[in-house]
Tab-separated table of C-alpha atoms in Angstrom:
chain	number	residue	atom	x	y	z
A	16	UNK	CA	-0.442	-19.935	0.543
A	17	UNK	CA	-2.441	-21.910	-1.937
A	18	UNK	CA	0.199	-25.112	-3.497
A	19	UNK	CA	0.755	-24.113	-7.000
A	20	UNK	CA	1.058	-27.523	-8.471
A	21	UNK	CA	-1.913	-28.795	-10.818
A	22	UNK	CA	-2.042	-32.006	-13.358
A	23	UNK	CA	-3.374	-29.356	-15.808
A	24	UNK	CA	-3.018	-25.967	-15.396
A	25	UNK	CA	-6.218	-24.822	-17.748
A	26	UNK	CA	-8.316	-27.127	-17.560
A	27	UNK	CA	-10.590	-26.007	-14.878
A	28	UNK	CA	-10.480	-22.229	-16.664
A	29	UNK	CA	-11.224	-23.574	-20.174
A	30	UNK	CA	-14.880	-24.569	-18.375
A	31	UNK	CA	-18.122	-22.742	-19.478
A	32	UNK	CA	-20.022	-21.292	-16.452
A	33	UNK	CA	-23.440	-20.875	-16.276
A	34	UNK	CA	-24.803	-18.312	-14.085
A	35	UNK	CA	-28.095	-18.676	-12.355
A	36	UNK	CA	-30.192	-16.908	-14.924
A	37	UNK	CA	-28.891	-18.358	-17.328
A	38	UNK	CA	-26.207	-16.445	-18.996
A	39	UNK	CA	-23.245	-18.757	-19.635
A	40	UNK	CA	-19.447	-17.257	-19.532
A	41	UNK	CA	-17.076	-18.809	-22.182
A	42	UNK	CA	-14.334	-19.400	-20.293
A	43	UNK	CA	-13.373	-19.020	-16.059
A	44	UNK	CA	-11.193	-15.476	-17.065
A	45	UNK	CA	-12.594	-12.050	-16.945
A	46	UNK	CA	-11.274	-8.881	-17.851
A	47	UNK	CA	-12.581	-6.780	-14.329
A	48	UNK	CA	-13.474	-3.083	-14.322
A	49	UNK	CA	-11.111	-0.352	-15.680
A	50	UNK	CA	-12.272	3.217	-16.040
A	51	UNK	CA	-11.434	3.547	-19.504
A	52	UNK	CA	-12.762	7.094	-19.913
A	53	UNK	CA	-13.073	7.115	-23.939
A	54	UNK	CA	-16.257	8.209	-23.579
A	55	UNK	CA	-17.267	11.464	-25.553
A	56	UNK	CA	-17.804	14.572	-23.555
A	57	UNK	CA	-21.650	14.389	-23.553
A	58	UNK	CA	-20.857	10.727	-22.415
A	59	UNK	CA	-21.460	8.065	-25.484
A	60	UNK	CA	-19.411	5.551	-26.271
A	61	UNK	CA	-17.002	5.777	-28.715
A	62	UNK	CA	-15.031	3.625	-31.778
A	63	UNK	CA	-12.046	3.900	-29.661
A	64	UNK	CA	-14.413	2.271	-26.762
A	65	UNK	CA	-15.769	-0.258	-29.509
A	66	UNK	CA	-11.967	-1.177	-30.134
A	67	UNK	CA	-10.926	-1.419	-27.369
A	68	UNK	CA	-13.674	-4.010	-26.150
A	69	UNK	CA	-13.348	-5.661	-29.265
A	70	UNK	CA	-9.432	-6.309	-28.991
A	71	UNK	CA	-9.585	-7.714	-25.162
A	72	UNK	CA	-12.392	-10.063	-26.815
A	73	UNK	CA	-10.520	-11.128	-29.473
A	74	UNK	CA	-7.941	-12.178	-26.914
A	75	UNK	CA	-9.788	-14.765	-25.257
A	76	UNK	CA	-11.491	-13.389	-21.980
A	77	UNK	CA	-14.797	-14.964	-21.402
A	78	UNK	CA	-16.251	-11.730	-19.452
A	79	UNK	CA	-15.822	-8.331	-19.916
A	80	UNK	CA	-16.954	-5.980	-17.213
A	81	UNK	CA	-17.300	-2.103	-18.574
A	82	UNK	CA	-15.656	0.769	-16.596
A	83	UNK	CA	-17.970	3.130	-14.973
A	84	UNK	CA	-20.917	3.945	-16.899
A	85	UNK	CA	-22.763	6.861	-14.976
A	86	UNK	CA	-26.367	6.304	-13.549
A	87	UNK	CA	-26.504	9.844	-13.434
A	88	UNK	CA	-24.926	12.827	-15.580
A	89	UNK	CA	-24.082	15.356	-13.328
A	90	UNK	CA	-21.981	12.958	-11.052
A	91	UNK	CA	-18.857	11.582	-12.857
A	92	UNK	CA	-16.154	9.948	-11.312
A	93	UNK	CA	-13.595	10.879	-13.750
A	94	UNK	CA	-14.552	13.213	-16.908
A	95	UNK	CA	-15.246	11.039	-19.990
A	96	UNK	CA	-17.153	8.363	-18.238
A	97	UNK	CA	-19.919	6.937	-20.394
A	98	UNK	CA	-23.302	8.084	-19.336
A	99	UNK	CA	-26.685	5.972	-19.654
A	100	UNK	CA	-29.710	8.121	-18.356
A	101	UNK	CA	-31.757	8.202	-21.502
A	102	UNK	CA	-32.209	6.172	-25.155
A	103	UNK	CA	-30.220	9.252	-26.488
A	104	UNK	CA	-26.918	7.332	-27.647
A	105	UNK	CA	-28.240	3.435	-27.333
A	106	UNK	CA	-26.984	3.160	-30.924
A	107	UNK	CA	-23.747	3.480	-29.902
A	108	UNK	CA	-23.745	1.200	-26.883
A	109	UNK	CA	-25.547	-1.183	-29.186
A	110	UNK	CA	-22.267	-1.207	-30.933
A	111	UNK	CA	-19.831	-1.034	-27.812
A	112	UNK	CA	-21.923	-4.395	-26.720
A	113	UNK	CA	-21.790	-5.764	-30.606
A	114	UNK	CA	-17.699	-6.021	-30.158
A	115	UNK	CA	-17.608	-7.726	-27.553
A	116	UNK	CA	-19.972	-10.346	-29.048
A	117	UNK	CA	-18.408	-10.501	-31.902
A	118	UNK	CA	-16.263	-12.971	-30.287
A	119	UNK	CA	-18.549	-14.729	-28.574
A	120	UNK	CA	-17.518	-12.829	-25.091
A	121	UNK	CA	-19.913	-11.891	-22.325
A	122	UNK	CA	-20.276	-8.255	-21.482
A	123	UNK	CA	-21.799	-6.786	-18.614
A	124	UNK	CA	-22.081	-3.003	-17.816
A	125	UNK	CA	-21.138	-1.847	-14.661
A	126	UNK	CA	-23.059	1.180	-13.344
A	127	UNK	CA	-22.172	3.296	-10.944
A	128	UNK	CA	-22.167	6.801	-8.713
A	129	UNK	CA	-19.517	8.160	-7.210
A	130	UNK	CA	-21.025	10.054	-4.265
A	131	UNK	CA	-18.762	11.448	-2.592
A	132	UNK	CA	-16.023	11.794	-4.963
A	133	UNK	CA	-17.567	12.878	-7.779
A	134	UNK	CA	-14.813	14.541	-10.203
A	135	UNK	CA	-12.902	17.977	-9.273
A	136	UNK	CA	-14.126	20.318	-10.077
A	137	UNK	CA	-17.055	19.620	-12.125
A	138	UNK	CA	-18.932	18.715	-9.121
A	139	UNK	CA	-18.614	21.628	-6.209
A	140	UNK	CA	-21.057	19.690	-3.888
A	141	UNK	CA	-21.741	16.115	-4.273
A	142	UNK	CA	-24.412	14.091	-2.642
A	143	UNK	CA	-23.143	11.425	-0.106
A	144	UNK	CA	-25.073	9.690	2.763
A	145	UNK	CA	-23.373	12.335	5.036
A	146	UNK	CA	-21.727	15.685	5.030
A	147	UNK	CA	-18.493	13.874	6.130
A	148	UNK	CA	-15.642	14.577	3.888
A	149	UNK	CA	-13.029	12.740	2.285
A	150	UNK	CA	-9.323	12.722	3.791
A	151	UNK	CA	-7.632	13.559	0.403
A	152	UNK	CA	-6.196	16.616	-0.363
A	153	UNK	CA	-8.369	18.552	-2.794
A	154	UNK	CA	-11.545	16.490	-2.030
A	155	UNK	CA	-11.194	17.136	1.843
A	156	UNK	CA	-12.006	20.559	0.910
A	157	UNK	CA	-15.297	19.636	-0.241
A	158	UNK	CA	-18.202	18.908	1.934
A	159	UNK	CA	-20.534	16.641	0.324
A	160	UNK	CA	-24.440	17.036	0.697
A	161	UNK	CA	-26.289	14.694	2.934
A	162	UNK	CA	-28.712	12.686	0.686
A	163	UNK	CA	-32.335	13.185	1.423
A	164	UNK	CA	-35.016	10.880	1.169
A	165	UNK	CA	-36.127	11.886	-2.097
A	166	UNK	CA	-32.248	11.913	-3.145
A	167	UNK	CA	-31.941	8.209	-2.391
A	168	UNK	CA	-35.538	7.358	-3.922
A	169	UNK	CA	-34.186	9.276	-6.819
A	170	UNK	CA	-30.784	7.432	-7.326
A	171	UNK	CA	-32.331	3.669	-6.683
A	172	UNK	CA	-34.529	4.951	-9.904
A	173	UNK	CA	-31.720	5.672	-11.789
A	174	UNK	CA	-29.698	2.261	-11.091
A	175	UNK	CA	-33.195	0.830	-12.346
A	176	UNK	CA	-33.304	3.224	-15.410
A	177	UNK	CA	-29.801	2.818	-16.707
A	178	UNK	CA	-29.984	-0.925	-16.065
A	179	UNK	CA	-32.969	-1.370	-18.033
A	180	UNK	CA	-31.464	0.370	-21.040
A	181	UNK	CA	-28.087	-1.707	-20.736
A	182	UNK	CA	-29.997	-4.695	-21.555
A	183	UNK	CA	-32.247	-2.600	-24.237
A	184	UNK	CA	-28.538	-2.321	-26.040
A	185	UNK	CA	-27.529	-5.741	-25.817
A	186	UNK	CA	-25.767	-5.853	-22.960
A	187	UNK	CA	-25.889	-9.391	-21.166
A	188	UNK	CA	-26.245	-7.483	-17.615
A	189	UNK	CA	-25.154	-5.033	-15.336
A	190	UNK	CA	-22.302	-5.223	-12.626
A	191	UNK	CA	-23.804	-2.904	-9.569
A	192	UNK	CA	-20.983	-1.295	-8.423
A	193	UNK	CA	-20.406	-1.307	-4.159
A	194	UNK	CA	-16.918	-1.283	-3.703
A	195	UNK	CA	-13.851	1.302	-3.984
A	196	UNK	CA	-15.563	3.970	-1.632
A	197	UNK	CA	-18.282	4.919	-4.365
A	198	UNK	CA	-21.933	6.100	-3.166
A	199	UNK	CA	-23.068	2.615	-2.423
A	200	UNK	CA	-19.942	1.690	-0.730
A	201	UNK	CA	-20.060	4.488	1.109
A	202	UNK	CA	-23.751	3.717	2.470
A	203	UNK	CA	-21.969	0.573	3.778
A	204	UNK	CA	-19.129	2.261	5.356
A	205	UNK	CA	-19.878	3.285	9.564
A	206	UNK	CA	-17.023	6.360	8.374
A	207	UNK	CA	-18.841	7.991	5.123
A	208	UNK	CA	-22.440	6.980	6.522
A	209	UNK	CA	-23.377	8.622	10.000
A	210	UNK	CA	-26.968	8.741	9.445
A	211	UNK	CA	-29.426	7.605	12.296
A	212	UNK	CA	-32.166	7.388	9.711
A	213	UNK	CA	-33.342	4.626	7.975
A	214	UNK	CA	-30.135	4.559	5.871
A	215	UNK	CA	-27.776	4.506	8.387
A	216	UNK	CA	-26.783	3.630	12.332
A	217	UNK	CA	-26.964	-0.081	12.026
A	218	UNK	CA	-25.397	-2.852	9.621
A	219	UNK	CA	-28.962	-3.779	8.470
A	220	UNK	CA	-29.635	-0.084	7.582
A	221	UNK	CA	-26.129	0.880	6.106
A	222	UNK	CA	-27.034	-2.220	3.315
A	223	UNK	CA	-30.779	-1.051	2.597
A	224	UNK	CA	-30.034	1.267	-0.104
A	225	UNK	CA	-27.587	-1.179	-1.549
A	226	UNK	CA	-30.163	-3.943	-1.309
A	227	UNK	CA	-32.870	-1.752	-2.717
A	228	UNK	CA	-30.949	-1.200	-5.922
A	229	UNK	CA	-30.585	-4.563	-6.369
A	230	UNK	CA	-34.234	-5.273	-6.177
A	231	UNK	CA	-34.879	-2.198	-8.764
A	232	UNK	CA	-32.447	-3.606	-11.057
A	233	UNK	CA	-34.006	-7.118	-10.779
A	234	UNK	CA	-37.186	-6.243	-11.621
A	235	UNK	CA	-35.470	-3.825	-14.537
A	236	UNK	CA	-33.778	-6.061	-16.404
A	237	UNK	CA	-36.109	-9.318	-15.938
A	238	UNK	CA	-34.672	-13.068	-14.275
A	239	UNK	CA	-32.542	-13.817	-17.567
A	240	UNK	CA	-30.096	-11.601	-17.432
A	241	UNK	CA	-27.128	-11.501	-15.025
A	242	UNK	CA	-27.014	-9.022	-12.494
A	243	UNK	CA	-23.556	-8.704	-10.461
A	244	UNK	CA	-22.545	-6.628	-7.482
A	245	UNK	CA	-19.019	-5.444	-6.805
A	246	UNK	CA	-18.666	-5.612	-3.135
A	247	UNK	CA	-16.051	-5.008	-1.156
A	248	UNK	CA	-14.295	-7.702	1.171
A	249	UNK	CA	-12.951	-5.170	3.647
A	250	UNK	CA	-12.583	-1.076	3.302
A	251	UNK	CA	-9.329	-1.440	5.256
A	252	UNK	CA	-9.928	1.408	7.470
A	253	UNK	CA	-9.960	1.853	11.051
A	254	UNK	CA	-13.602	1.927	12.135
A	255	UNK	CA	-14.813	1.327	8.285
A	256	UNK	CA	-16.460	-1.696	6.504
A	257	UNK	CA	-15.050	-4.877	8.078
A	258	UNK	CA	-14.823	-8.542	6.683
A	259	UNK	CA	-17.004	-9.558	9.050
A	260	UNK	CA	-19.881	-6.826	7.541
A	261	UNK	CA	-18.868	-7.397	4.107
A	262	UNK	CA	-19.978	-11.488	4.648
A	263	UNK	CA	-23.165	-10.464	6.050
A	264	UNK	CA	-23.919	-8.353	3.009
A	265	UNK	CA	-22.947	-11.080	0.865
A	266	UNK	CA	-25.260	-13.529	1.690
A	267	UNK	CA	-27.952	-11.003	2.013
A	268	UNK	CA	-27.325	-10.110	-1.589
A	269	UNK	CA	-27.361	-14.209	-2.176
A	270	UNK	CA	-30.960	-13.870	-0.428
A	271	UNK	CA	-32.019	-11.551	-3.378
A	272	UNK	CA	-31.185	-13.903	-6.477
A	273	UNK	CA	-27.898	-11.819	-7.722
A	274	UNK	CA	-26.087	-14.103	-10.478
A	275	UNK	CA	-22.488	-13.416	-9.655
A	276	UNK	CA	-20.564	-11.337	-6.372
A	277	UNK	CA	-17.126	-10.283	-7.300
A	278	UNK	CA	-14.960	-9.610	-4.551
A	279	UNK	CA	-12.676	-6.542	-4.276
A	280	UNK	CA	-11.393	-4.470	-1.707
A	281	UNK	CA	-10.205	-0.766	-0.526
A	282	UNK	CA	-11.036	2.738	-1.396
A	283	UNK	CA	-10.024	6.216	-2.502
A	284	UNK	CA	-8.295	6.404	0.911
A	285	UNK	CA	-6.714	2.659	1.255
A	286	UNK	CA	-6.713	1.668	-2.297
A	287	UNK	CA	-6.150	-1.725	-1.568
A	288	UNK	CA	-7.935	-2.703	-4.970
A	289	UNK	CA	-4.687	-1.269	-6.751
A	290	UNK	CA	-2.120	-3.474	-4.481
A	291	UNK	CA	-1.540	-0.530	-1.850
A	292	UNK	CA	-2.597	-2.754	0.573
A	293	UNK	CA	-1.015	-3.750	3.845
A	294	UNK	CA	2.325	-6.222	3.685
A	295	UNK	CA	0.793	-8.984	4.534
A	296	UNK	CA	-2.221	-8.555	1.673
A	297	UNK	CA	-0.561	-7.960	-0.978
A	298	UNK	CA	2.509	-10.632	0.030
A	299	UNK	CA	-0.595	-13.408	-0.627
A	300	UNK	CA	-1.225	-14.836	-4.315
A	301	UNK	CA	-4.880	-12.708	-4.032
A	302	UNK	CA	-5.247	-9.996	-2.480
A	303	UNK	CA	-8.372	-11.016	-0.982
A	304	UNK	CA	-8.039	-14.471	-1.300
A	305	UNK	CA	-8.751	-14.920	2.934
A	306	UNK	CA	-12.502	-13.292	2.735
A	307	UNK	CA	-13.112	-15.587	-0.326
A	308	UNK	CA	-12.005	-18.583	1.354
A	309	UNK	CA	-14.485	-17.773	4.529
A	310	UNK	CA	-17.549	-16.698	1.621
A	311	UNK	CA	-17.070	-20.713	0.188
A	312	UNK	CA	-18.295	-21.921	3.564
A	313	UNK	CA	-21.447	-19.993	3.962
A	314	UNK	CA	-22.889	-19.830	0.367
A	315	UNK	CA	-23.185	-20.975	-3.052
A	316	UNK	CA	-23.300	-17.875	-5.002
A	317	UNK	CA	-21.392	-17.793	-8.324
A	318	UNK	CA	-17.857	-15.670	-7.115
A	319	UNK	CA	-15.379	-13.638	-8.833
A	320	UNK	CA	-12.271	-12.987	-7.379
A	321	UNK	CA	-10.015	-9.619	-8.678
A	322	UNK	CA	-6.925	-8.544	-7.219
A	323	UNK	CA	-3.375	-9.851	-7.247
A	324	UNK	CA	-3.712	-13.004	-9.265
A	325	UNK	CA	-0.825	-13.497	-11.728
A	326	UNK	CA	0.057	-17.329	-11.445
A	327	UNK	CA	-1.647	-19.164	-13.953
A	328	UNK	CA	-1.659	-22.611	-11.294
A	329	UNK	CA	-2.958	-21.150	-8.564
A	330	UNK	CA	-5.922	-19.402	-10.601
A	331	UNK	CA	-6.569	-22.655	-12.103
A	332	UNK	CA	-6.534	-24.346	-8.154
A	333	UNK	CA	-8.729	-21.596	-6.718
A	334	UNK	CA	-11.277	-22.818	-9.467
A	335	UNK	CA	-10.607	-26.788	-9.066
A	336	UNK	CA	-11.079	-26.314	-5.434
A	337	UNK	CA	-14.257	-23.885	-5.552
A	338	UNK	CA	-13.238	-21.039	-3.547
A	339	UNK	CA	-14.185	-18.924	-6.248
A	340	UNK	CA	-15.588	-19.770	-9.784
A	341	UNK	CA	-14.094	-16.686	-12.305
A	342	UNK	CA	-10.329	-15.378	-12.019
A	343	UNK	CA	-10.874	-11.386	-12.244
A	344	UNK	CA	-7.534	-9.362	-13.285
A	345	UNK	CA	-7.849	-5.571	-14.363
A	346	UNK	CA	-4.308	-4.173	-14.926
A	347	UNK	CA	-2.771	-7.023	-16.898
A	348	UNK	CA	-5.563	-6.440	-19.734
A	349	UNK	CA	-3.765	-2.657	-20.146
A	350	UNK	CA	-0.436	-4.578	-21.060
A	351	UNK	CA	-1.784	-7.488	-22.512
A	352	UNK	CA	-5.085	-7.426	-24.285
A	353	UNK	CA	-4.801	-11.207	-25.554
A	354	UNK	CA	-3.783	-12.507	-21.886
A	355	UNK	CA	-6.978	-14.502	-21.328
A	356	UNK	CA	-5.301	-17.313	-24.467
A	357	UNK	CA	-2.358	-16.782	-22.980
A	358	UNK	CA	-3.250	-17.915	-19.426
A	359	UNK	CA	-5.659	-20.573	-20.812
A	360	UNK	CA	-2.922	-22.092	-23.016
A	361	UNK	CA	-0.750	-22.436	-19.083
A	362	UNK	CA	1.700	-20.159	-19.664
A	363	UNK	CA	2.171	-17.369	-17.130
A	364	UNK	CA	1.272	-13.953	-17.151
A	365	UNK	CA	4.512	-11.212	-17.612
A	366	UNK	CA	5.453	-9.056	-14.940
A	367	UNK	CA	3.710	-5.911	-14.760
A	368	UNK	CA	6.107	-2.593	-16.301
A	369	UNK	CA	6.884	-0.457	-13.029
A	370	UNK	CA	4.501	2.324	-13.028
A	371	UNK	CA	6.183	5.476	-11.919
A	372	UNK	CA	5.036	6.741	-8.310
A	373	UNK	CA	6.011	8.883	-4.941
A	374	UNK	CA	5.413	6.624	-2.365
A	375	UNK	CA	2.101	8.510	-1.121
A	376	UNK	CA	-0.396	6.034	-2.346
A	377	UNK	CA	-3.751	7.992	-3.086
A	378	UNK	CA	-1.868	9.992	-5.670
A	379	UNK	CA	-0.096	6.784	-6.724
A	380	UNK	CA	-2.775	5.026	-7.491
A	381	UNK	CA	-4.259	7.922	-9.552
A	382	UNK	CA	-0.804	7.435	-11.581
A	383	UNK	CA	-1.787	4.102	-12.247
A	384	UNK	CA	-5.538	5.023	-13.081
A	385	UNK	CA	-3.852	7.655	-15.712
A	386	UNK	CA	-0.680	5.389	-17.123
A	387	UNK	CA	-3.582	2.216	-17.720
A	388	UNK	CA	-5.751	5.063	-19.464
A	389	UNK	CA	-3.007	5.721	-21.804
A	390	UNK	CA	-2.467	2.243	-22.868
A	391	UNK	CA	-6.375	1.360	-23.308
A	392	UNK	CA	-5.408	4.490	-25.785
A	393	UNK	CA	-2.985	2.938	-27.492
A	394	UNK	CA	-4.482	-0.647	-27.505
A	395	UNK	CA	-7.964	1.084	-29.539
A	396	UNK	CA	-5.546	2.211	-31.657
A	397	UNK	CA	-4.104	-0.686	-32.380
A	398	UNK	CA	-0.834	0.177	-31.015
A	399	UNK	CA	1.074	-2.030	-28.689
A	400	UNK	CA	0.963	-0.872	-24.981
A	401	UNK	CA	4.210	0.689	-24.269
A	402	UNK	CA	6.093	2.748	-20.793
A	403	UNK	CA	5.596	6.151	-20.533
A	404	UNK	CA	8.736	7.153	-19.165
A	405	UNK	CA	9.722	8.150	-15.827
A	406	UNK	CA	7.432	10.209	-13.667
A	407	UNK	CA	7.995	13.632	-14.840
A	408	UNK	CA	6.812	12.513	-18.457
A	409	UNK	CA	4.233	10.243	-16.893
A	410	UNK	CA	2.764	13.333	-16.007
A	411	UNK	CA	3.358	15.143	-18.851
A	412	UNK	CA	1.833	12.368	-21.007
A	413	UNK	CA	-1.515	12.534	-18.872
A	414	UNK	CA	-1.878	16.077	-16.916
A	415	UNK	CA	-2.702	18.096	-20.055
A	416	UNK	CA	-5.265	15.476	-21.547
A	417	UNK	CA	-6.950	15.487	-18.118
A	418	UNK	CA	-6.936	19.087	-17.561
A	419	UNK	CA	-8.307	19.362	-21.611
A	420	UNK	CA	-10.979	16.717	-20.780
A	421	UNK	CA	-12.601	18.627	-17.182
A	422	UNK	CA	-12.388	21.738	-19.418
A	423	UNK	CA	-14.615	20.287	-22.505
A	424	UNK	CA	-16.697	17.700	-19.792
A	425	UNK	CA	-20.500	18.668	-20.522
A	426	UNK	CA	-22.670	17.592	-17.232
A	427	UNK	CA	-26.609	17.033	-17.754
A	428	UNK	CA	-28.541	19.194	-15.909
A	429	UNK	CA	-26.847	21.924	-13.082
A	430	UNK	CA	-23.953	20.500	-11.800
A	431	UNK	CA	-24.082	20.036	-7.987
């Protein structure tokens, strides 16, 4: 446990960083990934997504990290994800980018595809490095495609493509998402990835396609603009990506220039991300705290660190001390959308409203996906965020708009 006393408790955060290419965040608090899907159904942003952005930058975060924008529009992770495969809508992310700098906010877009478990049931069979299937019901009735070479040539394009176009609408960079048991997290992962190609059957070859991406996305969207990765510290699995990998990845991704790592954890099957870790995980400040402790002694690449951090002085010690250099929280920003001047004036963040559940966490944490959807509703709106109820109108409030939105989804091309 980290001691929680400081002689000022903000002003490490109130600090400017500036990233290796250049980009400089406002502050040390960012507002981490959320699937917001407020997307249209052909998949362009929205006013409500403009608002939205707009409000959490008015309230003081220094980064804002998108939720999953699509690389590729017949793979969706949940239906109204924003899509970037073509200059179709880039007036309209042009303006989701505009209000975020409107306050003088960094915003980078993270992009994304979902593999594996790709949306029911607009995707029959997804692509995946293997035809191994997920242990959830619904999905574990679905065996995924194994990629082929041409698949994976095909998909390291489209990072590249929809990268290039992020920065084309303003965006200040792209977040390369490899964490939470999507398709390049799952070409990490010994479980989803049984290949004994080139893309598989060793640690070096599990990270190629990940590494690959990187490189397209470099040379995509030029040295000045930041290019994260979201990488898992751990899967927390039996057999699955281990600490141990994850560091090895880490500074391999350090060896290929990216501007900023931010540290996560978990998956569709141990959401860990969400706080359905194990006991002693979740009974630290930071959920991953541990692995970002260990990363501090082998490199110097800018960190992010997202998961569990509510306490105002220990964020603002894990900064003084350099274990990691930006404070990531997700979940707060549904409740809150001004909390970044609330944490950097020192006072504390509010306890998070119960979120009803059944105690079997994969559908849990699809609860909380749902009940934070709801409030990034209300806060576009410019409503205050508010409870649901219990769980029976919790899943009143969001089965029918779900069910509405797969109906009315539009995929590009033939769905797979």
């Amino acid at each position: 446990m980290l001691p929680t006393e400081t002689k000022d408790n903000t002003d490490s955060l109130k600090r400017a960083l500036r990233l290796p290419c250049g980009v400089t965040i406002s502050n040390r608090i960012a507002k981490s990934a959320m699937s917001e899907q407020l997307a249209d159904r052909y998949g362009s942003p929205t006013r409500e997504l403009e608002q939205l952005y707009a409000a959490w930058a008015r309230g003081g975060a220094g980064l804002l990290v998108t939720g999953n924008v699509m690389v590729d529009g017949r793979a969706l992770v949940e239906p109204r994800n924003a899509i970037l495969e073509s200059d179709r809508f880039l007036g309209a992310y042009r303006l989701w980018a505009d209000a975020a700098h409107a306050y003088n906010t960094t915003i980078l877009m993270q992009i994304n595809h979902p593999g594996r478990v790709a949306v029911l049931p607009l995707t029959s069979r997804p692509l995946a490095p293997s035809a191994v299937t997920v242990k959830l019901p619904g999905l574990n009735l679905r065996v995924p495609r194994a990629m082929t070479e041409a698949d994976i040539h095909d998909q390291v394009r489209r990072f590249a493509t929809t990268a290039a176009l992020a920065v084309k609408a303003g965006f200040d960079g792209v977040q390369v998402h490899a964490a939470h048991g999507y398709l390049l997290s799952q070409f990490l992962s010994p479980i989803a990835n049984t290949r004994t190609d080139g893309w598989g059957g060793s640690p070096e070859k599990r990270r190629r396609l990940l590494l690959e991406v990187v490189r397209a996305v470099r040379g995509a969207i030029g040295p000045d603009r930041a290019l994260s990765v979201k990488l898992n510290a751990a899967d927390f699995q039996r057999g699955g990506f281990s600490q141990e990998e994850s560091l090895d990845v880490a500074l391999a991704l350090e060896h290929e220039g990216i501007d900023l790592l931010e540290i996560s954890g978990g998956n569709y099957e141990s959401p860990a991300q969400l706080g359905f870790a194990a006991p002693e995980q979740i009974a630290r400040d930071a959920y991953f705290l541990a692995y970002a402790e260990e990363l501090r002694r082998r490199t110097k690449l800018p960190r992010m660190l997202t998961g569990g951090l509510r306490d105002v002085r220990i964020m603002s010690r894990i900064v003084d001390t350099n274990i990691v250099d930006i404070i990531g929280m997700a979940r707060p920003f549904a409740v809150q959308p001004d909390i970044a001047k609330q944490l950097l004036s020192g006072e504390p963040a509010a306890a998070l409203p119960r979120v009803p559940a059944i105690g079997y966490k994969p559908i849990d944490a699809y609860l909380q996906l749902g009940w934070h959807s709801a409030q990034f509703r209300r806060i576009a709106a410019g409503h205050t965020p508010r409870s649901l109820g219990g769980f029976c109108r919790t899943v009143v409030a969001l089965g029918p708009r779900m069910a509405m939105n797969i109906a009315t989804q539009s995929l590009s091309g033939e769905a797979r």
